[in-house]
Tab-separated table of C-alpha atoms and ligand atoms in Angstrom:
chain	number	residue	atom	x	y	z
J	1	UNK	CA	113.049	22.677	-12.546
J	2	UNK	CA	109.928	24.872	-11.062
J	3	UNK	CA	110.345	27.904	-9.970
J	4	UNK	CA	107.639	30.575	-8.395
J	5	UNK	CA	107.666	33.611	-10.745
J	6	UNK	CA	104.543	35.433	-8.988
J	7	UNK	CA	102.798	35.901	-5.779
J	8	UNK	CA	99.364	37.828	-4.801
J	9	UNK	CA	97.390	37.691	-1.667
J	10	UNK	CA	94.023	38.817	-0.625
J	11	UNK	CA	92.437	39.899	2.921
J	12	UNK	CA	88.843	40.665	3.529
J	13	UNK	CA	88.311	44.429	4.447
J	14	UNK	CA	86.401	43.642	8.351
J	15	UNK	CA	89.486	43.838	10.703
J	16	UNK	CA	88.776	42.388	13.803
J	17	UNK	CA	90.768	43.367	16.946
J	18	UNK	CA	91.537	41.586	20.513
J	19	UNK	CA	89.012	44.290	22.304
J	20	UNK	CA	86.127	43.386	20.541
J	21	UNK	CA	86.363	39.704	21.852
J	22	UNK	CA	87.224	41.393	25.704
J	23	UNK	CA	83.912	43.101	24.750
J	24	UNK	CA	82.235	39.980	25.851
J	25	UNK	CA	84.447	36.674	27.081
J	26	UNK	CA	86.738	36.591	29.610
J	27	UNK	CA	90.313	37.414	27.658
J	28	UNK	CA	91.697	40.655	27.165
J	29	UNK	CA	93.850	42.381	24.552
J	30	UNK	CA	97.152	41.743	27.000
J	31	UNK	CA	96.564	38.228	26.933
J	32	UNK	CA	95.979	37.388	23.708
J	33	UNK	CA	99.242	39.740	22.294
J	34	UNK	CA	101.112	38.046	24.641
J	35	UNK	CA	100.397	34.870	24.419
J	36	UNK	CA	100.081	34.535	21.072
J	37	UNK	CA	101.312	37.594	19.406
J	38	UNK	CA	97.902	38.450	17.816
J	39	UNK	CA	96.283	42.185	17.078
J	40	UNK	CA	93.819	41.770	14.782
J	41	UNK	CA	92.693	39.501	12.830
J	42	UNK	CA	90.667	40.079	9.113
J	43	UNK	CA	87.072	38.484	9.277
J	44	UNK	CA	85.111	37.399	5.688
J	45	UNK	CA	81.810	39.696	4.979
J	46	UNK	CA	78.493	37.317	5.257
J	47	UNK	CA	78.192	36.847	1.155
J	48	UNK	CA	82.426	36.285	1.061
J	49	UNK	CA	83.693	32.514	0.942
J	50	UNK	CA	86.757	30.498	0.171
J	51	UNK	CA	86.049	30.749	-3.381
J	52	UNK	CA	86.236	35.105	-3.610
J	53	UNK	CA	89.035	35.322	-1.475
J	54	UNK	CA	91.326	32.869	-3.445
J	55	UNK	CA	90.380	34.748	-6.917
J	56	UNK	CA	91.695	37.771	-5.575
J	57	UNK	CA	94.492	36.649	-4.370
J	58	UNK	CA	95.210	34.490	-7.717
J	59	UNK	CA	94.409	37.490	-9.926
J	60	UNK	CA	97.584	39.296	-8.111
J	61	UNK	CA	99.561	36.041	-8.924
J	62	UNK	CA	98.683	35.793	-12.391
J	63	UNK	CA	99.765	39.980	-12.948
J	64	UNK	CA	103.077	39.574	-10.821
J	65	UNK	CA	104.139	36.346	-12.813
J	66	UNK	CA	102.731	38.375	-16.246
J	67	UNK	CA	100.557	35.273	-17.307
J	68	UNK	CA	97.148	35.085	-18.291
J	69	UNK	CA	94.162	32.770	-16.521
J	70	UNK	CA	94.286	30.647	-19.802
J	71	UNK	CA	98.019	29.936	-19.466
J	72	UNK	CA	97.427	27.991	-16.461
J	73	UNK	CA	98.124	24.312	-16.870
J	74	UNK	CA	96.466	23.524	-13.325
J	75	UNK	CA	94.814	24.715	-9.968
J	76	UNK	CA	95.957	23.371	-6.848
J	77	UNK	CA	94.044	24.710	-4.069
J	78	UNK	CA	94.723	23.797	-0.236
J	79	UNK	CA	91.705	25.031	2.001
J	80	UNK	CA	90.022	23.135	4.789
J	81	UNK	CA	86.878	25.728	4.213
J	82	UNK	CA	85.770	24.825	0.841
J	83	UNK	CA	82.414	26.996	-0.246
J	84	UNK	CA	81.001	23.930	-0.819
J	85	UNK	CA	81.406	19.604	0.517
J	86	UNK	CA	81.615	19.439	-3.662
J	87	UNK	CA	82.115	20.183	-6.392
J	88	UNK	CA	85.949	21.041	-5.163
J	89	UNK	CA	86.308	25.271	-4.583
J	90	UNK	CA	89.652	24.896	-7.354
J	91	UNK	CA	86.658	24.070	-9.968
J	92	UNK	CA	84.313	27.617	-8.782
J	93	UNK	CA	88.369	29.518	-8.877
J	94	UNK	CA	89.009	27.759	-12.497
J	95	UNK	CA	85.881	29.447	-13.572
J	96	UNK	CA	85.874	32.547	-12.428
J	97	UNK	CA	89.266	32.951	-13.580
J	98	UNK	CA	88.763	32.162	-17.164
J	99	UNK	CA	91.335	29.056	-16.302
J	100	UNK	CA	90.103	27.311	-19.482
J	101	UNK	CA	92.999	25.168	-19.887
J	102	UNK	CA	93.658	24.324	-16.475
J	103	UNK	CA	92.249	21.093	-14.394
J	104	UNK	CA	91.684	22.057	-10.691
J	105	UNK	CA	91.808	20.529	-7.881
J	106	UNK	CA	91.651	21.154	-4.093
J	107	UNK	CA	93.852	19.097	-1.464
J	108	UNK	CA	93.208	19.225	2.918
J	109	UNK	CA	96.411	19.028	4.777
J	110	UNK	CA	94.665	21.906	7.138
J	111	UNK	CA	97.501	24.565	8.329
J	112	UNK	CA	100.203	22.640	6.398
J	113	UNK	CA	98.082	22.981	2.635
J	114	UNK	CA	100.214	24.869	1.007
J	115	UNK	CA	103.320	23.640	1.943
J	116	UNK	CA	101.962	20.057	0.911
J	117	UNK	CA	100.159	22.037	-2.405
J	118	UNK	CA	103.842	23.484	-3.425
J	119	UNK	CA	105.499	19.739	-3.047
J	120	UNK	CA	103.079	18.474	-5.465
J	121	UNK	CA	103.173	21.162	-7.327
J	122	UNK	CA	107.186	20.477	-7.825
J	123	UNK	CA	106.488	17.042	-8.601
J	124	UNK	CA	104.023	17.318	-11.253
J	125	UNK	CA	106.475	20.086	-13.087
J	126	UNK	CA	109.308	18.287	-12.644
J	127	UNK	CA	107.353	14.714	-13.881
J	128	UNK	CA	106.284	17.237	-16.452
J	129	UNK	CA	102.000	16.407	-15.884
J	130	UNK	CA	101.936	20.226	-16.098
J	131	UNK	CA	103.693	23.217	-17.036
J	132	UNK	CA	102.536	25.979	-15.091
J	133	UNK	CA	100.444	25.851	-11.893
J	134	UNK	CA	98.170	28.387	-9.751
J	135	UNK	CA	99.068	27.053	-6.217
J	136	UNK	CA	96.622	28.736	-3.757
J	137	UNK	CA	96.014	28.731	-0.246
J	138	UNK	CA	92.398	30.373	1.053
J	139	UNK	CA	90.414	30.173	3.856
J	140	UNK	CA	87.550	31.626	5.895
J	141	UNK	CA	88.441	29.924	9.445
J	142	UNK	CA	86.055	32.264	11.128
J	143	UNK	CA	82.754	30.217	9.311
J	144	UNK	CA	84.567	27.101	11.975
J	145	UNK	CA	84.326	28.847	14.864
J	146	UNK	CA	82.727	28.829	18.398
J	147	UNK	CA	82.789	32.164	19.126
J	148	UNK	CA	82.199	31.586	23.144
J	149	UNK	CA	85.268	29.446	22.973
J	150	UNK	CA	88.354	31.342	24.147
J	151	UNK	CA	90.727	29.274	23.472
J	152	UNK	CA	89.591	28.824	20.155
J	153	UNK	CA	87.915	31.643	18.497
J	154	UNK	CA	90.645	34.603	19.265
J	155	UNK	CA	93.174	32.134	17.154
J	156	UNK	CA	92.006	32.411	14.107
J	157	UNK	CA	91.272	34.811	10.583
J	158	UNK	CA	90.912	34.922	7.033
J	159	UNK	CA	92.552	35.142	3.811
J	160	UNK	CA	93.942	33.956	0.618
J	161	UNK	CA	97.608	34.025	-0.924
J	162	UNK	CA	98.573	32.684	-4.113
J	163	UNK	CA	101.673	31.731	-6.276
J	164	UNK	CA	102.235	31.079	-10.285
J	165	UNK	CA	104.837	27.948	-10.272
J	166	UNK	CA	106.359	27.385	-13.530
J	167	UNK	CA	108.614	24.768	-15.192
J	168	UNK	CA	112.081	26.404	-15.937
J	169	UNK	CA	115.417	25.418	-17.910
J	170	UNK	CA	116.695	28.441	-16.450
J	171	UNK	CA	116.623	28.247	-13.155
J	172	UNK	CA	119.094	26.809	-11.269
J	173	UNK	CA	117.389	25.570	-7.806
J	174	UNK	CA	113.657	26.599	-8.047
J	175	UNK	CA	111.746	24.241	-5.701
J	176	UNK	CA	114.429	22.675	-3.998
J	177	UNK	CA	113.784	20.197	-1.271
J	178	UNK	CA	110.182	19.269	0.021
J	179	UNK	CA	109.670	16.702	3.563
J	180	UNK	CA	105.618	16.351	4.266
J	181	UNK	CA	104.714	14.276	6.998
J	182	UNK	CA	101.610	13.112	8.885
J	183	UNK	CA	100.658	11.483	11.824
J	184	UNK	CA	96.581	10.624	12.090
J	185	UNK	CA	96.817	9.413	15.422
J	186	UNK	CA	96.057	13.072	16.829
J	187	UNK	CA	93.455	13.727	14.414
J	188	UNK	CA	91.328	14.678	17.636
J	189	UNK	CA	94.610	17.599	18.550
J	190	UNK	CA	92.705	20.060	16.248
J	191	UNK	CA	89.505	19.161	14.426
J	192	UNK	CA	85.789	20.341	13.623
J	193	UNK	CA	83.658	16.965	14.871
J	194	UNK	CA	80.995	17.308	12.324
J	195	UNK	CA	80.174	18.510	8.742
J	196	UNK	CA	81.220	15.684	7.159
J	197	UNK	CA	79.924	12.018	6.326
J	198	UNK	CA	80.900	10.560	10.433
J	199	UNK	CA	78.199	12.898	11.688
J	200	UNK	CA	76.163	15.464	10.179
J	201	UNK	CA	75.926	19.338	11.373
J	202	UNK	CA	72.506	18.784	13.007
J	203	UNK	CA	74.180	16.265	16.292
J	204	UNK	CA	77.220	18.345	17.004
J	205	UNK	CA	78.195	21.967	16.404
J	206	UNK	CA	81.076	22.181	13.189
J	207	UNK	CA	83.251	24.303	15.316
J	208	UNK	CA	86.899	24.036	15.823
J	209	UNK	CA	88.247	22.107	18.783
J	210	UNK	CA	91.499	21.823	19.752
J	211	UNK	CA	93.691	21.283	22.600
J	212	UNK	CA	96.119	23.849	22.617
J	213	UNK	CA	98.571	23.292	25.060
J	214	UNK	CA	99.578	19.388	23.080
J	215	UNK	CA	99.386	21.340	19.630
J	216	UNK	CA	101.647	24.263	21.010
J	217	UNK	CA	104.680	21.483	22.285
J	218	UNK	CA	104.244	19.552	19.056
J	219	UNK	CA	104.379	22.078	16.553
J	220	UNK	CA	107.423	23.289	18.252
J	221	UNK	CA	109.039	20.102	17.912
J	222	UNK	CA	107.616	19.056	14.687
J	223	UNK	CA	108.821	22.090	12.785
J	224	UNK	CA	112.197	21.529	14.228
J	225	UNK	CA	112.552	18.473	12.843
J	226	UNK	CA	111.362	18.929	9.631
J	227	UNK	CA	113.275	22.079	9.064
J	228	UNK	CA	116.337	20.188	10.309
J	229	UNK	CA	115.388	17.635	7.622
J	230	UNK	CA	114.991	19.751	4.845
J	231	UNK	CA	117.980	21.825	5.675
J	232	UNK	CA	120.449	18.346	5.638
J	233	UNK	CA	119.289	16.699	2.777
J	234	UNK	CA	119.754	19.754	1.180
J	235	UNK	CA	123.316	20.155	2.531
J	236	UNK	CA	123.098	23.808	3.598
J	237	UNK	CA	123.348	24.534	6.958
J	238	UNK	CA	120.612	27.187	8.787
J	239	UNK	CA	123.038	30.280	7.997
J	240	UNK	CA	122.356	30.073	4.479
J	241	UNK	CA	118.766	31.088	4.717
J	242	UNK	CA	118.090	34.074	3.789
J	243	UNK	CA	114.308	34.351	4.886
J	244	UNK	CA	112.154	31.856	7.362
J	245	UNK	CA	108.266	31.709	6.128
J	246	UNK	CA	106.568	29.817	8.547
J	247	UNK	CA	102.945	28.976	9.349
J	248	UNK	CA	101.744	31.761	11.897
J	249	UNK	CA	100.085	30.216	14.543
J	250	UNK	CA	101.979	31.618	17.783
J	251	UNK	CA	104.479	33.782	17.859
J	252	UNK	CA	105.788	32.051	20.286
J	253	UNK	CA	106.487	28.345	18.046
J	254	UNK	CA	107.482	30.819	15.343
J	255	UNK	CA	110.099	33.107	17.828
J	256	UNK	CA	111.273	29.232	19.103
J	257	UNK	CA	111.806	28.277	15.812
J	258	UNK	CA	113.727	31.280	14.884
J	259	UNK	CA	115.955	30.809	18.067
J	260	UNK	CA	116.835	27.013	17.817
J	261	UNK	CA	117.943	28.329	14.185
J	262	UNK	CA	119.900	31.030	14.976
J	263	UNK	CA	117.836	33.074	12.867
J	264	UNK	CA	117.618	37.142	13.677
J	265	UNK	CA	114.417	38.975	13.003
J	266	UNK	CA	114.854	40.274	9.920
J	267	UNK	CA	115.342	37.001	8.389
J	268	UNK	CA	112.032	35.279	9.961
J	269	UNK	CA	108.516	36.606	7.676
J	270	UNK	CA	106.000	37.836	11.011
J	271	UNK	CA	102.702	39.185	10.103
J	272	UNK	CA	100.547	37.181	13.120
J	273	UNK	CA	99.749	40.228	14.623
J	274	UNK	CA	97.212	41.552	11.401
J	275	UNK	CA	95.746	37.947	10.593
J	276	UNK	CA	96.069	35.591	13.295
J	277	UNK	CA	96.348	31.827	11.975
J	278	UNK	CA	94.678	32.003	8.525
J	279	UNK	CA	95.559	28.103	8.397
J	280	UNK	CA	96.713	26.841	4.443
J	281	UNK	CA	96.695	30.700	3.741
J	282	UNK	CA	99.492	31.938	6.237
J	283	UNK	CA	102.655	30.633	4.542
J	284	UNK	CA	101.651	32.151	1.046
J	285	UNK	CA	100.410	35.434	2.206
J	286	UNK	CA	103.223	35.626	4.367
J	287	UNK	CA	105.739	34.818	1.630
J	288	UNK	CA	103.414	37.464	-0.562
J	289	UNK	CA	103.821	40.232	1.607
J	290	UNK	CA	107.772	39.840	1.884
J	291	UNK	CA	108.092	39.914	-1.551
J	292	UNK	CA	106.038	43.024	-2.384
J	293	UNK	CA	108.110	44.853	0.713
J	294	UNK	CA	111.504	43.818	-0.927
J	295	UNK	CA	112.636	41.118	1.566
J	296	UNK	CA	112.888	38.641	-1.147
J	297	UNK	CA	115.549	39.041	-3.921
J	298	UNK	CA	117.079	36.749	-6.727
J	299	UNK	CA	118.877	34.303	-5.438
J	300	UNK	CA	117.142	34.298	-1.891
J	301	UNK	CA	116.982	31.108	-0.331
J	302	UNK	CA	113.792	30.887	1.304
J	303	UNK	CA	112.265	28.186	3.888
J	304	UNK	CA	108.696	27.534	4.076
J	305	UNK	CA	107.379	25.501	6.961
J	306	UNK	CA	104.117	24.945	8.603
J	307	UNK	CA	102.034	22.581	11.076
J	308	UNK	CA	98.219	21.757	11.389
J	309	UNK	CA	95.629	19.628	12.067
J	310	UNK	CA	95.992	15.798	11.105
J	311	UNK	CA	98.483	16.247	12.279
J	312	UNK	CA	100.632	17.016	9.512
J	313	UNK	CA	103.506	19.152	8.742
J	314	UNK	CA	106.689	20.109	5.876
J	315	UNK	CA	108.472	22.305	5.412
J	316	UNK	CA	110.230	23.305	1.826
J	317	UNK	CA	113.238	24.822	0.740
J	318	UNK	CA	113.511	27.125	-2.716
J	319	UNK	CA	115.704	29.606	-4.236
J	320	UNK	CA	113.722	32.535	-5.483
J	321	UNK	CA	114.283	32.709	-9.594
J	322	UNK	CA	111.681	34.393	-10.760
J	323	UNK	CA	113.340	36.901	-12.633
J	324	UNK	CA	115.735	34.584	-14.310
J	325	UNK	CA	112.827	32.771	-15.429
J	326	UNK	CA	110.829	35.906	-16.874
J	327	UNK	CA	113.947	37.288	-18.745
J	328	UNK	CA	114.261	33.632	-20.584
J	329	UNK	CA	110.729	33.458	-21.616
J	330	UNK	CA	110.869	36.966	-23.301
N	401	UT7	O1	97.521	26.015	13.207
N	401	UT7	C1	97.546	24.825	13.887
N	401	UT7	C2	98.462	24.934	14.978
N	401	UT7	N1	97.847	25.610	16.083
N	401	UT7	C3	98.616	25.980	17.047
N	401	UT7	O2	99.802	25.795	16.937
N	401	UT7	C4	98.009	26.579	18.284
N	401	UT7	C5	98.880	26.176	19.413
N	401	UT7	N2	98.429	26.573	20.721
N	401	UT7	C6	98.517	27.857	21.173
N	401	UT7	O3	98.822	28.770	20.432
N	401	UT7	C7	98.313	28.073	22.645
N	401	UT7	O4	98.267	26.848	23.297
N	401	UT7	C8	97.071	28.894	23.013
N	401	UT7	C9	97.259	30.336	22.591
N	401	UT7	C10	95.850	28.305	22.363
N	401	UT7	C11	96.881	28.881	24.518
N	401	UT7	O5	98.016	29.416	25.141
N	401	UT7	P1	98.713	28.660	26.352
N	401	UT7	O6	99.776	29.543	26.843
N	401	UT7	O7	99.102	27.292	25.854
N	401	UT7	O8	97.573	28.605	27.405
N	401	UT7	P2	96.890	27.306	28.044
N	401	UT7	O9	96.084	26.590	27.019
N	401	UT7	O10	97.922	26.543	28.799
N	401	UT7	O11	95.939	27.997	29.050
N	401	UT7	C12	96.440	28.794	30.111
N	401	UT7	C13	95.259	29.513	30.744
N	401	UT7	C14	94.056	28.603	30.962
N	401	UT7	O12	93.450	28.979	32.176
N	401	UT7	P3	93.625	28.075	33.497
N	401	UT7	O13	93.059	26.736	33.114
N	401	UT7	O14	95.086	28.064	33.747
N	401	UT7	O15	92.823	28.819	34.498
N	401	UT7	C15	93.145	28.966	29.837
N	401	UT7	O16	91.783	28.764	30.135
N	401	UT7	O17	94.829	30.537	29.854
N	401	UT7	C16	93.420	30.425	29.668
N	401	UT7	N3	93.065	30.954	28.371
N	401	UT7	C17	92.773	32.237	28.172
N	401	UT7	N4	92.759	33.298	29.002
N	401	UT7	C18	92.424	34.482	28.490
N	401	UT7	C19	92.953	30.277	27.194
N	401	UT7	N5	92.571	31.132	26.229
N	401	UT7	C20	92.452	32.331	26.798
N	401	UT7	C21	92.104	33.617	26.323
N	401	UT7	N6	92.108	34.654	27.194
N	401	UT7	N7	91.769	33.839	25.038
């Protein structure tokens, strides 16, 4: 069984709000609250990258869980801003971390990373490959954008959040029920057309495009489905949850969501308004900041779901154990 028994997250100091974009393109601070339930957003300084925000955010991890870098089995790190094309940005964490034990890697599923990172994550503890895992999500979005694109460039932010996943014989549910899917025929919905090996940066700008309107109507339906699927083949019915983490893109997929659930606010995790989409980071800084304000308790049964750029999407159901697992390791 895996449960998470620690969570951290990280957001650069720089907050950026909606007036400072008014400032100079045509949007204002009424629009962009209202149409996608965005404030502010947090904005990396020039020498930050990927790398820095996902230590900090692992560091909190690693206290809250009560382990030590060396502990660490593995590094799974979802990011679709890596410092670097290669060597992966797990590798630079592993080091600065003092990880010695630990092999790193970093996987692209965009928006849905983490989610995808915490299914493999399950599988590898429960195939027993590993026996306790860093599971990160970081990114600096704002490095991807085209700042004279409105529909764009008011969407996004940056951060890190980070969990400690260990094996358990404790634990009762842990990590209970994981569906990822994927569907590369809208690879053009939301992508950044160059930076890779199809066309170098020098042709084409590697800024973010996407069409928003298609993304908005199929991450509402794609998240509705997959939560639907998690929720029946883990025979619980959408009552039972005690707390909704999903991928903050728009309030408004996330307040649809919520609705075709039944779910009131105070079980649905909302922090869009101080980070804007944050892409692979949203779901665990989210789920970070609920459990630090004592939304989260043992026993909680909490529902992770997200959609990105692919497309892809998941969505994951666990009990929170973490104490359970912390008493039986003392
Ligand atoms: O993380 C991956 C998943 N990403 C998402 O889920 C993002 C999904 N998409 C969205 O959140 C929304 O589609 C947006 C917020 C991007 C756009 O909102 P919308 O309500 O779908 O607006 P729209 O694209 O239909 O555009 C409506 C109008 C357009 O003007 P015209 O053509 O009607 O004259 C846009 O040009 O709003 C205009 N517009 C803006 N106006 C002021 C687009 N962006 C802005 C802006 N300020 N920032």
């Amino acid at each position: 069984m895996a449960v998470i028994t620690g969570t951290g997250s990280y957001a650069p100091s720089r907050v950026m709000t909606n007036d400072e974009f008014a400032a100079y393109l045509d949007t204002s601070d009424i629009w962009i609250r209202e149409r996608t339930g965005i404030r502010e957003r947090r904005i990396a300084a020039p020498e930050e990258a990927t790398s820095d925000l996902a230590v900090s955010a692992a560091g909190k991890a690693l206290d809250a869980a009560g382990l030590s870098a060396s502990e660490i089995d593995g590094i799974l790190l979802a990011t679709a801003t890596p410092d670097l094309l290669f060597p992966s940005t797990a590798c630079l964490v592993q080091a600065r971390l003092g990880a010695d034990n630990a092999f790193a890697f970093d996987l692209n599923a965009v928006c849905s990373g983490f989610v995808y990172a915490m299914s493999v994550a399950k599988s590898m503890i429960e195939s027993k490959a590993a026996r306790r895992l860093l599971v990160i999500g970081s990114e600096v979005m704002s490095r991807t954008l085209d700042w004279s694109d409105r529909g764009t460039c008011i969407l996004f932010g940056d951060g890190a959040g980070a969990v400690v996943v260990e094996a358990s014989t404790t634990a009762v549910r842990g990590l209970e029920t994981f569906r990822l899917r994927a569907d590369g025929r809208y690879w053009e919905m939301i992508h950044v057309p160059a930076g890779g090996s199809r066309r170098s940066g020098t042709e084409v700008a590697p800024y973010i495009r996407m069409k928003g309107g298609e993304t908005f109507k199929m991450a509402v339906r794609s998240l509705q489905e997959s939560v639907m699927e998690v929720l029946s083949a883990s025979g619980i019915s959408p009552g039972e949850i005690d707390l909704l983490v999903p991928h903050q893109a728009n309030i408004r997929i996330i307040d649809a969501l919520a609705s075709r659930l039944g779910l009131p606010s105070d079980k649905v995790v909302v922090n869009i308004e101080h980070y804007g989409n944050t892409s692979a980071a949203s779901v665990p800084v989210a789920l970070d900041e609920a459990v630090r304000a004592g939304r989260v308790k043992e026993g909680s049964r909490i529902l992770l779901t997200a959609f990105g750029a692919g497309v892809t999407w998941g969505s994951g159901l666990l009990t929170w154990e973490a104490e359970t697992q912390k008493r039986s390791r003392a």
